[in-house]
Amino acid sequence: MQRRELRRNLRRRRRALTPRQQRQAARNLCLRLRGLPELRRARHVALYLPNDGEIDPRPLIAWLERRGAKVYLPVLAPLTLNRLWFVRYHSGTPMITNRFGIAEPDTRHGAHRARRLPAWALEVVLMPLVGFDDQGQRLGMGGGFYDRSFAFTRRGGPRPRLIGLAHDCQRVTTLPVESWDVPLDAIVSDARVLRP
């Protein structure tokens, strides 16, 4: 099955979950995440706001803030080809809707360097997945934003732990791998933690 068709099928699967199933999956996911040693230590954590049926990491925000961690959201970087900024997020952050219909911190707010962190300085990045397999391979939305933003992780040096998040119904037997796919340190669903 081609990646495009697989994406369509897996997105349909997660959108078919009821609101109640979504809430329960988010609770289960966040319980698993709170048990990860890398998250328990982290002070700078990027996550995402769910869209299109993605599993919801927002219940984790209050737990992270209680522990003194700072939370960052991805923002489509203006004037940079398909890369992400990571902008500090809290309840008062001014938000806009980007060209994909996803809520993100307002670019004028995020343009201030004091409110952003470079990708290499993050400690943990929780990213949405469209699909995953037991070998720890992932399938993203197809835009390559995370792959381009974290391509530097292949060269060594300081790097965040990259953790993919998905509903367990998005798990498949095997996924095709492309040369540009940035490998993950872990994949967490509402039912399991996979470490490739």
Tab-separated table of C-alpha atoms in Angstrom:
chain	number	residue	atom	x	y	z
A	1	MET	CA	0.000	0.000	0.000
A	2	GLN	CA	1.339	3.441	-0.928
A	3	ARG	CA	2.114	5.934	1.850
A	4	ARG	CA	-0.619	8.320	0.679
A	5	GLU	CA	-3.327	5.646	0.773
A	6	LEU	CA	-2.041	4.338	4.112
A	7	ARG	CA	-2.187	7.868	5.555
A	8	ARG	CA	-5.775	8.267	4.387
A	9	ASN	CA	-6.827	4.926	5.941
A	10	LEU	CA	-5.076	5.574	9.266
A	11	ARG	CA	-6.468	9.105	9.547
A	12	ARG	CA	-9.950	7.680	8.908
A	13	ARG	CA	-9.363	5.157	11.729
A	14	ARG	CA	-8.494	7.786	14.320
A	15	ARG	CA	-11.325	10.105	13.237
A	16	ALA	CA	-13.773	7.196	13.738
A	17	LEU	CA	-13.091	7.200	17.497
A	18	THR	CA	-15.949	8.667	19.562
A	19	PRO	CA	-15.332	11.725	21.779
A	20	ARG	CA	-15.476	9.411	24.800
A	21	GLN	CA	-12.894	7.037	23.278
A	22	GLN	CA	-10.699	10.053	22.476
A	23	ARG	CA	-10.838	11.309	26.103
A	24	GLN	CA	-10.058	7.855	27.504
A	25	ALA	CA	-7.167	7.411	25.048
A	26	ALA	CA	-5.744	10.806	26.076
A	27	ARG	CA	-5.906	9.834	29.769
A	28	ASN	CA	-4.199	6.483	29.111
A	29	LEU	CA	-1.556	8.140	26.929
A	30	CYS	CA	-0.719	10.746	29.562
A	31	LEU	CA	-0.432	8.109	32.311
A	32	ARG	CA	2.134	6.259	30.176
A	33	LEU	CA	4.000	9.472	29.364
A	34	ARG	CA	4.234	10.475	33.034
A	35	GLY	CA	6.079	7.213	33.687
A	36	LEU	CA	8.844	7.916	31.139
A	37	PRO	CA	12.169	8.839	32.796
A	38	GLU	CA	13.041	11.359	30.069
A	39	LEU	CA	9.789	13.261	30.688
A	40	ARG	CA	10.128	13.155	34.471
A	41	ARG	CA	13.523	14.922	34.181
A	42	ALA	CA	12.749	17.314	31.306
A	43	ARG	CA	12.491	21.068	31.811
A	44	HIS	CA	11.813	22.031	28.149
A	45	VAL	CA	9.121	19.921	26.456
A	46	ALA	CA	7.506	20.486	23.058
A	47	LEU	CA	4.119	18.990	22.317
A	48	TYR	CA	1.272	19.715	19.897
A	49	LEU	CA	-2.386	20.659	19.992
A	50	PRO	CA	-4.453	17.811	18.494
A	51	ASN	CA	-6.056	18.144	15.087
A	52	ASP	CA	-7.900	15.749	12.775
A	53	GLY	CA	-8.448	13.046	15.427
A	54	GLU	CA	-4.841	13.015	16.722
A	55	ILE	CA	-4.352	11.655	20.226
A	56	ASP	CA	-4.458	14.533	22.720
A	57	PRO	CA	-1.373	15.280	24.874
A	58	ARG	CA	-2.943	18.379	26.525
A	59	PRO	CA	-3.770	16.616	29.838
A	60	LEU	CA	0.022	16.441	30.314
A	61	ILE	CA	0.481	20.236	30.342
A	62	ALA	CA	-0.666	20.866	33.938
A	63	TRP	CA	1.544	17.993	35.191
A	64	LEU	CA	4.573	19.396	33.351
A	65	GLU	CA	3.956	22.925	34.665
A	66	ARG	CA	3.556	21.689	38.262
A	67	ARG	CA	6.988	20.126	37.927
A	68	GLY	CA	8.465	23.429	36.717
A	69	ALA	CA	8.833	22.362	33.085
A	70	LYS	CA	8.245	24.836	30.249
A	71	VAL	CA	5.938	23.776	27.420
A	72	TYR	CA	6.526	24.711	23.762
A	73	LEU	CA	4.320	24.365	20.688
A	74	PRO	CA	5.427	23.951	17.073
A	75	VAL	CA	4.835	26.947	14.821
A	76	LEU	CA	5.248	26.998	11.038
A	77	ALA	CA	8.322	29.203	10.770
A	78	PRO	CA	7.757	32.201	8.517
A	79	LEU	CA	10.355	32.772	5.775
A	80	THR	CA	12.016	29.393	6.436
A	81	LEU	CA	11.186	26.548	4.129
A	82	ASN	CA	8.936	24.037	5.891
A	83	ARG	CA	10.631	24.136	9.289
A	84	LEU	CA	9.222	24.586	12.767
A	85	TRP	CA	9.800	27.121	15.503
A	86	PHE	CA	9.137	26.026	19.076
A	87	VAL	CA	7.353	28.780	20.996
A	88	ARG	CA	6.730	28.882	24.739
A	89	TYR	CA	3.086	28.148	25.537
A	90	HIS	CA	0.872	28.903	28.536
A	91	SER	CA	-2.813	29.718	29.018
A	92	GLY	CA	-2.308	33.393	28.045
A	93	THR	CA	-0.400	32.743	24.790
A	94	PRO	CA	-2.058	34.577	21.842
A	95	MET	CA	-3.102	31.944	19.291
A	96	ILE	CA	-3.937	31.923	15.577
A	97	THR	CA	-4.958	29.229	13.086
A	98	ASN	CA	-2.245	28.342	10.566
A	99	ARG	CA	-2.719	27.487	6.879
A	100	PHE	CA	-3.492	23.844	7.777
A	101	GLY	CA	-6.256	24.853	10.215
A	102	ILE	CA	-4.105	24.023	13.276
A	103	ALA	CA	-3.979	26.331	16.305
A	104	GLU	CA	-0.498	27.703	17.051
A	105	PRO	CA	1.013	30.669	18.918
A	106	ASP	CA	0.692	33.913	16.953
A	107	THR	CA	3.768	34.477	14.764
A	108	ARG	CA	4.195	38.054	16.069
A	109	HIS	CA	4.301	36.643	19.601
A	110	GLY	CA	6.668	33.817	18.643
A	111	ALA	CA	8.975	36.093	16.650
A	112	HIS	CA	10.521	37.315	19.924
A	113	ARG	CA	13.577	35.100	20.478
A	114	ALA	CA	12.992	35.126	24.250
A	115	ARG	CA	9.756	33.171	23.644
A	116	ARG	CA	11.348	30.539	21.390
A	117	LEU	CA	13.771	27.711	21.898
A	118	PRO	CA	15.904	26.231	19.096
A	119	ALA	CA	15.021	22.625	18.274
A	120	TRP	CA	18.378	21.334	19.575
A	121	ALA	CA	17.787	22.951	23.007
A	122	LEU	CA	14.528	21.103	23.684
A	123	GLU	CA	14.841	18.068	25.940
A	124	VAL	CA	11.771	16.119	24.808
A	125	VAL	CA	9.618	16.542	21.709
A	126	LEU	CA	6.212	14.829	21.605
A	127	MET	CA	5.112	14.655	17.975
A	128	PRO	CA	1.905	13.412	16.356
A	129	LEU	CA	1.991	10.324	14.136
A	130	VAL	CA	-0.378	9.080	11.482
A	131	GLY	CA	0.901	5.518	11.866
A	132	PHE	CA	3.580	3.362	13.502
A	133	ASP	CA	4.819	-0.220	13.522
A	134	ASP	CA	6.402	-2.539	16.098
A	135	GLN	CA	9.889	-1.764	14.765
A	136	GLY	CA	9.417	1.869	15.791
A	137	GLN	CA	8.984	3.194	12.259
A	138	ARG	CA	6.623	6.119	11.923
A	139	LEU	CA	4.390	7.689	9.336
A	140	GLY	CA	3.826	11.436	9.618
A	141	MET	CA	1.396	13.727	7.821
A	142	GLY	CA	3.654	13.910	4.776
A	143	GLY	CA	4.748	17.542	4.982
A	144	GLY	CA	8.197	16.699	6.361
A	145	PHE	CA	8.152	19.547	8.913
A	146	TYR	CA	9.452	17.432	11.801
A	147	ASP	CA	11.944	15.574	9.569
A	148	ARG	CA	13.476	18.842	8.331
A	149	SER	CA	13.400	20.479	11.773
A	150	PHE	CA	15.189	17.513	13.404
A	151	ALA	CA	17.470	16.364	10.547
A	152	PHE	CA	20.388	17.632	12.676
A	153	THR	CA	19.841	14.728	15.130
A	154	ARG	CA	21.591	12.399	12.673
A	155	ARG	CA	24.894	14.310	13.073
A	156	GLY	CA	25.448	13.828	16.808
A	157	GLY	CA	25.725	16.606	19.389
A	158	PRO	CA	23.015	17.843	21.734
A	159	ARG	CA	19.580	16.640	20.754
A	160	PRO	CA	16.117	16.197	22.238
A	161	ARG	CA	14.472	12.838	22.830
A	162	LEU	CA	11.935	12.411	20.023
A	163	ILE	CA	8.753	10.603	21.049
A	164	GLY	CA	5.916	9.887	18.639
A	165	LEU	CA	2.330	9.777	19.925
A	166	ALA	CA	-0.606	7.937	18.357
A	167	HIS	CA	-3.787	6.032	19.081
A	168	ASP	CA	-3.086	2.306	19.263
A	169	CYS	CA	-5.539	1.797	16.377
A	170	GLN	CA	-2.925	3.542	14.177
A	171	ARG	CA	-0.502	0.635	14.625
A	172	VAL	CA	0.276	-1.428	11.519
A	173	THR	CA	2.417	-4.515	10.908
A	174	THR	CA	5.140	-2.770	8.941
A	175	LEU	CA	5.756	0.656	7.434
A	176	PRO	CA	7.856	1.684	4.452
A	177	VAL	CA	10.901	3.730	5.525
A	178	GLU	CA	12.314	6.662	3.596
A	179	SER	CA	15.909	7.940	3.815
A	180	TRP	CA	14.743	11.311	5.209
A	181	ASP	CA	12.651	9.809	8.043
A	182	VAL	CA	14.173	10.931	11.338
A	183	PRO	CA	14.185	7.973	13.768
A	184	LEU	CA	12.343	8.240	17.077
A	185	ASP	CA	13.563	7.328	20.563
A	186	ALA	CA	10.140	5.974	21.515
A	187	ILE	CA	6.536	5.692	20.378
A	188	VAL	CA	3.762	5.936	22.957
A	189	SER	CA	0.116	5.080	22.373
A	190	ASP	CA	-2.809	4.710	24.725
A	191	ALA	CA	-1.901	0.996	25.044
A	192	ARG	CA	1.894	0.676	24.806
A	193	VAL	CA	5.381	2.200	24.910
A	194	LEU	CA	7.670	1.079	22.074
A	195	ARG	CA	11.395	1.707	22.146
A	196	PRO	CA	12.983	0.869	18.780
